[in-house]
CSV table of C-alpha atoms and ligand atoms in Angstrom, one decimal:
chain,number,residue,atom,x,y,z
A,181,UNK,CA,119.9,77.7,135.0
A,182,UNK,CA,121.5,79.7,131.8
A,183,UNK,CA,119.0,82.3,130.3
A,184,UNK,CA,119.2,82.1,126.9
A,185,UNK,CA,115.9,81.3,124.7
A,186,UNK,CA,116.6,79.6,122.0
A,187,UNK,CA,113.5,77.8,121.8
A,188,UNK,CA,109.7,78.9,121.1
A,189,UNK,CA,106.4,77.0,120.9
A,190,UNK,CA,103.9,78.7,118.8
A,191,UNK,CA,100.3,76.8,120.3
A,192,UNK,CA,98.0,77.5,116.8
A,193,UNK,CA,95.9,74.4,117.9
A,194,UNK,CA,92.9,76.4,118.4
A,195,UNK,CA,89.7,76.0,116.9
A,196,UNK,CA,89.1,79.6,116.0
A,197,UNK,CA,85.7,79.8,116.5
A,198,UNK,CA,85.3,83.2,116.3
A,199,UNK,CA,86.5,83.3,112.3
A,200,UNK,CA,83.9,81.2,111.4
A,201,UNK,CA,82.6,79.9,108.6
A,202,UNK,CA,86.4,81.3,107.2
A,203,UNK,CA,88.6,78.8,109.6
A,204,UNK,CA,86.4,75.6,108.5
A,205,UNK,CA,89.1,75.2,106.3
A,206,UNK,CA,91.7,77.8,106.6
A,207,UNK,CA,93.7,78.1,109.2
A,208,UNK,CA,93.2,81.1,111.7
A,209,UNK,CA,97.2,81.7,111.9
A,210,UNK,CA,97.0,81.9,107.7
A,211,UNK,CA,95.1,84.8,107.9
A,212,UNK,CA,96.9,87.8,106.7
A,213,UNK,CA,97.4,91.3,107.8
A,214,UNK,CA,98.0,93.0,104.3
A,215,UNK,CA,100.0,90.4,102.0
A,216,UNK,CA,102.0,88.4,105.4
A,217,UNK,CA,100.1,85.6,107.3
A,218,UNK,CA,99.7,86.0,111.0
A,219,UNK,CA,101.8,83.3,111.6
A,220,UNK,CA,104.7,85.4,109.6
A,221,UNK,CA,104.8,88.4,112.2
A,222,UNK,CA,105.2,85.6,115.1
A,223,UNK,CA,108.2,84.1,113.5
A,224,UNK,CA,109.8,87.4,112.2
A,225,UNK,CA,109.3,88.8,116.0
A,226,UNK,CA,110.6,85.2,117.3
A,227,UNK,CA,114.3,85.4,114.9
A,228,UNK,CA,114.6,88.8,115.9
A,229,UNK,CA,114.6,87.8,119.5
A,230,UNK,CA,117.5,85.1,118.6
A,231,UNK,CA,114.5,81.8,118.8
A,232,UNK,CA,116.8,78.9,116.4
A,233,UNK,CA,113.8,76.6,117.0
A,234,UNK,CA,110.1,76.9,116.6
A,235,UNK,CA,107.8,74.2,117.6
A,236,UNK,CA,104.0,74.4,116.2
A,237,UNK,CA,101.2,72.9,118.2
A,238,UNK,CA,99.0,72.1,115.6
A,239,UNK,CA,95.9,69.8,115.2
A,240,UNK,CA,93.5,68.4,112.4
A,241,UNK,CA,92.7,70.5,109.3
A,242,UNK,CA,96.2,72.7,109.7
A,243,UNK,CA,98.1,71.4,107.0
A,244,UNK,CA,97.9,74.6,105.3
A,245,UNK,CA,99.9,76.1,108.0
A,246,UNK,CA,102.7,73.1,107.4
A,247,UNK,CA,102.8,73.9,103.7
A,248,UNK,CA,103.5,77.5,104.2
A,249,UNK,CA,106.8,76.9,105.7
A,250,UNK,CA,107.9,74.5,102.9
A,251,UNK,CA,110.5,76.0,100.3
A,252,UNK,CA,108.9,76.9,96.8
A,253,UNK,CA,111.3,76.0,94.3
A,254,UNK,CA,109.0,76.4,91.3
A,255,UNK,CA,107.6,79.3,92.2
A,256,UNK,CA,110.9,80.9,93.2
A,257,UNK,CA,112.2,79.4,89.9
A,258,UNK,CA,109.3,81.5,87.7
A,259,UNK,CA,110.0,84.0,89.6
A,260,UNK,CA,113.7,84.3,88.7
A,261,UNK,CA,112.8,83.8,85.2
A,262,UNK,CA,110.5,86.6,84.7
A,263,UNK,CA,113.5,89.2,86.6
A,264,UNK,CA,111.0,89.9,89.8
A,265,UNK,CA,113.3,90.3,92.5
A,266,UNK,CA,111.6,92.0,95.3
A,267,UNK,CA,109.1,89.0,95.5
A,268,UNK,CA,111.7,86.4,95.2
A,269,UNK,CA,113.3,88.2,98.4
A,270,UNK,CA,109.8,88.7,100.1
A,271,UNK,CA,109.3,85.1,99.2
A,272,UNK,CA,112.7,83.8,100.5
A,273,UNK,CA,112.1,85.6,103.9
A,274,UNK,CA,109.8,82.8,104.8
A,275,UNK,CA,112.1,80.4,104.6
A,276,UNK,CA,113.1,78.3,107.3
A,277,UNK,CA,116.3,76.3,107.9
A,278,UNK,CA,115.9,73.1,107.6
A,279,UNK,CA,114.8,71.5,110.9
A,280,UNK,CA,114.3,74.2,112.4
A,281,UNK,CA,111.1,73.3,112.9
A,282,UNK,CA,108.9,70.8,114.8
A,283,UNK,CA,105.3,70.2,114.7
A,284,UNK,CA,103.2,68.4,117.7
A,285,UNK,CA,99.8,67.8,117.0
A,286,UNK,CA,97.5,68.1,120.1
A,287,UNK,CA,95.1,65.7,119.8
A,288,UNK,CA,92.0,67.4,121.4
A,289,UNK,CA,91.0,71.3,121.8
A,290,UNK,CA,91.7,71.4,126.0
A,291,UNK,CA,93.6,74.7,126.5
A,292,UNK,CA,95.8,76.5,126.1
A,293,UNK,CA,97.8,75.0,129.1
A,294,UNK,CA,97.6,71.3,127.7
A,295,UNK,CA,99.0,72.6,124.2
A,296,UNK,CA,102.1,74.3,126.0
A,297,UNK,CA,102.2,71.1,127.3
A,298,UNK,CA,102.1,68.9,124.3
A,299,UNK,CA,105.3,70.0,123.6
A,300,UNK,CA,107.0,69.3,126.6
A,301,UNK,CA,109.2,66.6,125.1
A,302,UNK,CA,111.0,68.9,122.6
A,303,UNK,CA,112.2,71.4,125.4
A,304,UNK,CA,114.2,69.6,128.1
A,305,UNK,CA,115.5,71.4,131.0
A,306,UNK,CA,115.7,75.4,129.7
A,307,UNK,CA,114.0,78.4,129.7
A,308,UNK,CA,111.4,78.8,126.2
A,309,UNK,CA,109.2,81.2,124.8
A,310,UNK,CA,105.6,81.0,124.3
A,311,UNK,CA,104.0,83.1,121.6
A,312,UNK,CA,100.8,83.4,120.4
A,313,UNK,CA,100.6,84.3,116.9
A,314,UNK,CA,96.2,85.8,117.3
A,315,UNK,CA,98.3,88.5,119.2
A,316,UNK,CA,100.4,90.7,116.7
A,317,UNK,CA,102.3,93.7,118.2
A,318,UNK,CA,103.7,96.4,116.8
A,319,UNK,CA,106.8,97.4,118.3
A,320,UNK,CA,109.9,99.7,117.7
A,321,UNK,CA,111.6,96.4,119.5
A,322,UNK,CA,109.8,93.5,119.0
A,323,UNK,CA,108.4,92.6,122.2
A,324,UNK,CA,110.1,88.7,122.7
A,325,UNK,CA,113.6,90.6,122.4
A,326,UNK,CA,112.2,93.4,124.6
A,327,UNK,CA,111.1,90.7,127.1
A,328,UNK,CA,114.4,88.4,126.5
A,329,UNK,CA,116.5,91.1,127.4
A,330,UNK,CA,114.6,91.5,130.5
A,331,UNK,CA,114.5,88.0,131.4
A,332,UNK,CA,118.9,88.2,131.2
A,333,UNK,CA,118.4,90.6,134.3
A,334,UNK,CA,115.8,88.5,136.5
A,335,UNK,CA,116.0,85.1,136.0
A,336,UNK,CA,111.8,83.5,136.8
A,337,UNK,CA,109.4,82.9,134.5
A,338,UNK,CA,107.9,86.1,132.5
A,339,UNK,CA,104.6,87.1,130.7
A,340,UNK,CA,104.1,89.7,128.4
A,341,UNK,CA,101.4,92.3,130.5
A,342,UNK,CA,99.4,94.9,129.5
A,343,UNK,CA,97.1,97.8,130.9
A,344,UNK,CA,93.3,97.2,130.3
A,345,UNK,CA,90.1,98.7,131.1
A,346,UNK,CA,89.0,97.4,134.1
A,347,UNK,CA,85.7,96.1,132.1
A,348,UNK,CA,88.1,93.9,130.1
A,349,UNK,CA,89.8,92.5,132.9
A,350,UNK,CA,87.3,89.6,132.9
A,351,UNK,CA,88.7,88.5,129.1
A,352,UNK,CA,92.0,87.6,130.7
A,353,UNK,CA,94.8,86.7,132.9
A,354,UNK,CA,95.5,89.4,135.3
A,355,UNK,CA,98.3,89.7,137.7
A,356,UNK,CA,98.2,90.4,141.4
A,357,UNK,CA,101.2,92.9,141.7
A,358,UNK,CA,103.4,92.3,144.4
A,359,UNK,CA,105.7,95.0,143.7
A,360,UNK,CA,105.9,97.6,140.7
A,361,UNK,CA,109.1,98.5,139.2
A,362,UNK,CA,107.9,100.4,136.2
A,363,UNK,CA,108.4,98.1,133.2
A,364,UNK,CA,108.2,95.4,135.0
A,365,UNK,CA,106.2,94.5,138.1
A,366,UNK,CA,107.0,91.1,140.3
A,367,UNK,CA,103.8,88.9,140.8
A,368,UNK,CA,102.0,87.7,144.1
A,369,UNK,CA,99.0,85.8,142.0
A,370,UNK,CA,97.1,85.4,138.8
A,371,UNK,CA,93.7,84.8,138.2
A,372,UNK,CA,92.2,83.7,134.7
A,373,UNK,CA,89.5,85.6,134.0
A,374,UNK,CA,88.3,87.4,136.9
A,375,UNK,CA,84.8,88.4,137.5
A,376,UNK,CA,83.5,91.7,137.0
A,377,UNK,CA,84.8,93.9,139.8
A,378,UNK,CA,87.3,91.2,141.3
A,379,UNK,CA,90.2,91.6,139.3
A,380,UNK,CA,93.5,92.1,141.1
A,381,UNK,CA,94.6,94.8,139.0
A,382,UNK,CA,94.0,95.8,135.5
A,383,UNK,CA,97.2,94.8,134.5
A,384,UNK,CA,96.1,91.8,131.8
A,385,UNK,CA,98.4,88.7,130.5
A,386,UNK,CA,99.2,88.7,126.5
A,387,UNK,CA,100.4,86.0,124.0
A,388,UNK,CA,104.2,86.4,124.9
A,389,UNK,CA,105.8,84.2,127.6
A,390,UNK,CA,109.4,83.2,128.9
A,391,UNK,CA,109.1,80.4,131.2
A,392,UNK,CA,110.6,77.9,132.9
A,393,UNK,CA,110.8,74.0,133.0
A,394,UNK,CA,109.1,74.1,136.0
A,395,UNK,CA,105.9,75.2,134.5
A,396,UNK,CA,106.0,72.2,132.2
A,397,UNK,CA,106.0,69.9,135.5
A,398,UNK,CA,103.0,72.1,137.1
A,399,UNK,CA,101.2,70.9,133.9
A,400,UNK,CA,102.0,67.8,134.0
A,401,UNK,CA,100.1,67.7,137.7
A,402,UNK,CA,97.4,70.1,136.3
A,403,UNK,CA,96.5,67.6,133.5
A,404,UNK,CA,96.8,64.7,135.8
A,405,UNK,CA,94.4,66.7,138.4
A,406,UNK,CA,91.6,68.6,136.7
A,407,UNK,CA,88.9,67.7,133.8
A,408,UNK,CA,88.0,70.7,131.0
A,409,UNK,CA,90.6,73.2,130.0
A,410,UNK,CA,94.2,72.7,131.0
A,411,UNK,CA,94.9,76.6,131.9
A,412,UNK,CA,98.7,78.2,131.3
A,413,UNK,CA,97.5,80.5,133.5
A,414,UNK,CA,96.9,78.1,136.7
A,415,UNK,CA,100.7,76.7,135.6
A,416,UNK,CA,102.5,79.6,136.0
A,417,UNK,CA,100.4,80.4,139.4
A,418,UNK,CA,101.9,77.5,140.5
A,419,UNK,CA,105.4,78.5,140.1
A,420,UNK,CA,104.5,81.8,142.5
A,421,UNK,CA,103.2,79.3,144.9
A,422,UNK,CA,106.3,77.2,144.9
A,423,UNK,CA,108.5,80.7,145.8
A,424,UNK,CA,109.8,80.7,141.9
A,425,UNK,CA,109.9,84.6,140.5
A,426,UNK,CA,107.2,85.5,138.1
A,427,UNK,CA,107.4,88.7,136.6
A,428,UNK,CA,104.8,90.6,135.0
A,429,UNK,CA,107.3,92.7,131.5
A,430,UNK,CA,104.7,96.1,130.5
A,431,UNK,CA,106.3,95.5,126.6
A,432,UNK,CA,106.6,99.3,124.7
A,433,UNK,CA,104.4,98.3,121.5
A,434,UNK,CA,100.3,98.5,120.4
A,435,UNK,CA,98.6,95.1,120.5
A,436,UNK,CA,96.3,94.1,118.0
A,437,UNK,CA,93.7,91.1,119.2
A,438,UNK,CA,93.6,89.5,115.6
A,439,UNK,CA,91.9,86.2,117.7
A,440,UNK,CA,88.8,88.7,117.6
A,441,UNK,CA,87.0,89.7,114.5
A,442,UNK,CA,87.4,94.0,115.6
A,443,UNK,CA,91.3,93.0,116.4
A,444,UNK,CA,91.8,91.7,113.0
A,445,UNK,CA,90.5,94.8,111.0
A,446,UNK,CA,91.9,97.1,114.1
A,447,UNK,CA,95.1,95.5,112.6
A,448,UNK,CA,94.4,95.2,109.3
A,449,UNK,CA,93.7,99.6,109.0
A,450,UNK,CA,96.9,99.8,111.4
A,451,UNK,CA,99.1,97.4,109.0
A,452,UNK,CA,97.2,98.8,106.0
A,453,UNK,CA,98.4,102.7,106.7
A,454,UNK,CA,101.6,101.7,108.0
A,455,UNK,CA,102.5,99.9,104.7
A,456,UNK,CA,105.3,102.0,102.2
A,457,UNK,CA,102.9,100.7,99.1
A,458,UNK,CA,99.8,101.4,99.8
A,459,UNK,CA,100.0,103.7,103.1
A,460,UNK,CA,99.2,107.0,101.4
A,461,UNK,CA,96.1,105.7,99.3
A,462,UNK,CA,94.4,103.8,101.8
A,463,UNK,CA,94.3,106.8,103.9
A,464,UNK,CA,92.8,108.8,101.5
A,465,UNK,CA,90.7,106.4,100.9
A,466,UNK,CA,89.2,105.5,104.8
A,467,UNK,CA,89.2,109.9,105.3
A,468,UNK,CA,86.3,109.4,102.2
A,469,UNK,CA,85.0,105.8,103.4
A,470,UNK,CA,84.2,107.6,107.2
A,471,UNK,CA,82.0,110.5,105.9
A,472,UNK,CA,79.6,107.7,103.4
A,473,UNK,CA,77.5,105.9,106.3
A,474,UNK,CA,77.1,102.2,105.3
A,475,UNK,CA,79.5,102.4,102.5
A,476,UNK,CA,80.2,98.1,101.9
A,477,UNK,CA,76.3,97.4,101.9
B,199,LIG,P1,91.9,81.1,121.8
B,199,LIG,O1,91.4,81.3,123.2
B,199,LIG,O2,92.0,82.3,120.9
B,199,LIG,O3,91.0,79.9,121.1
B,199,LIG,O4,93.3,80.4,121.9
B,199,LIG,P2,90.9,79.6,119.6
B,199,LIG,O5,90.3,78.2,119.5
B,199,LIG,O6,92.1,79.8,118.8
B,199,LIG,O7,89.8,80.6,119.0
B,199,LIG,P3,88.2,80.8,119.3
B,199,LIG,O8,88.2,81.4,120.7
B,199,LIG,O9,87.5,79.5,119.1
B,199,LIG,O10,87.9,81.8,118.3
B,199,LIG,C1,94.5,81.2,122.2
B,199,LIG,C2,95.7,80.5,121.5
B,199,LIG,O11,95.9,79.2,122.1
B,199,LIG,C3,95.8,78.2,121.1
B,199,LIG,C4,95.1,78.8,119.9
B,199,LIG,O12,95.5,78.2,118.7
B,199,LIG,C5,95.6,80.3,120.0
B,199,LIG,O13,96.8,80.5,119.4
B,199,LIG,N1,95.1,77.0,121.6
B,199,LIG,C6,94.0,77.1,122.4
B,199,LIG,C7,95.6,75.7,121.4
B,199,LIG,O14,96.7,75.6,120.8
B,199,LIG,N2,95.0,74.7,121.9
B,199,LIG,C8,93.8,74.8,122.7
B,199,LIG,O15,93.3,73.7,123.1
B,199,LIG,C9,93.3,76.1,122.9
């Protein structure tokens, strides 16, 4: 099978309960870090890593989402007029090629699993990426080309891991380590969200995947087996139990949870220092905002 990964599917069919009342009409993947939606840093991280097509899992009310990607030509045009280059450039960045991009709706919330799966149509028989856009890292390397690079070497499917509390474990996938290699461990198991105290390890899945075809065929059973959620999770478990390679990749980076409210201003003060513009000023301005107790109210 050849290992390059040209293609990603970005599953933003969520109904981002946790945003609430703000996603009853925006889309959670809209919101922005500073002045660059989430779904920005997804695709930026997703061209750096060499992806030449992005499909979007999308649903009901996420049109928004669709008309981000469109060109602007009046407002690029006004733009030009009134000699303001940098945005034009900033503004041109989010272009996309023309059909480049694919959108599948998925008709009904059941996972994250059955979204990955909605697409399976659009992949055929090679290796793609899965990336969630709610998780945004930071990273010298961004983390798919840190992972694709990895994935030249071994072959298998890959996930994107992470070390976590073991309190935490419980919020996610978590491998069963079969053997440790440093960044990158080879998998014996997975279990979504393990009890309290019954986690394998604390060694937690993220938003970043590289699979194989395979794990399109183990959803295909999944959905024709089991009611409720359709797990990615249980898909990729599958491929472990089937003697296919699954490898756990610990990515060099800080990941923000932006699908949580404290993620999204984690991120938000992370972005918001880091920025050229504004960097100095907003720090000076959180060093004053940390000594006034209840300061917004
Ligand atoms: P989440 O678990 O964060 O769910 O999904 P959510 O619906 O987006 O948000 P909350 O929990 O209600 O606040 C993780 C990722 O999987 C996608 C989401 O869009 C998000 O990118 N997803 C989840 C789907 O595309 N379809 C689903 O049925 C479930």
């Amino acid at each position: 099978m050849k290992r390059e990964v040209t293609k990603a599917i970005f599953p933003v069919a969520g109904l981002g309960t946790r945003f609430l009342p703000a996603t009853k009409s925006i889309p959670k993947e809209i919101m922005t870090l500073v002045d660059k939606p989430l779904i920005q840093y997804a695709i930026d991280e997703a061209r750096a890593a060499g992806i030449k097509e992005f499909i979007f899992v999308t649903s009901r009310g996420k049109g928004a989402l669709e008309d981000y990607f469109d060109h602007a030509p009046i407002l690029e045009a006004s733009l030009r007029e009134k000699n303001k280059t940098e945005l034009l450039e900033k503004l041109k960045a989010t272009n996309m090629e023309s059909g480049a991009i694919a959108y599948i709706r998925q008709h009904q919330a059941l996972g994250l699993g059955h979204a990955v799966w909605c697409a399976r149509r659009l992949i055929s028989d090679e290796p793609f990426a899965v990336i969630l856009p709610d998780d945004v890292i930071a990273a010298e390397t961004p983390c798919l080309q840190q992972m694709i690079e990895a994935y030249q070497e071994t072959g298998g499917s890959m996930v994107a891991a992470m070390e976590v509390p073991p309190k935490a474990a419980s919020s996610y996938g978590v491998l069963d380590i079969k053997e440790d290699m440093g960044s990158m461990v080879s998998v014996r198991g997975m279990v979504e969200k393990p009890k309290e105290g019954e986690a394998p390890s604390n060694l937690a899945v993220i938003g970043r995947y590289i699979l194989t075809p395979s794990v399109l065929q183990n959803l295909n059973d999944l959905k024709s087996g089991a009611g409720g959620e359709i797990q990615l999770t249980d898909a990729i478990a599958k491929e472990i139990a089937e003697n296919r390679d699954v490898f756990g990749y610990r990515f060099r980076g800080q990941r923000f949870d932006c699908g949580s409210k404290a993620g999204y201003l984690q991120a938000t003060v992370a972005f918001g220092l880091a920025n050229e513009e504004l960097g100095n000023e907003f720090a000076e301005y959180l060093r004053e905002m940390v000594t006034i107790p209840n300061a917004a109210q």
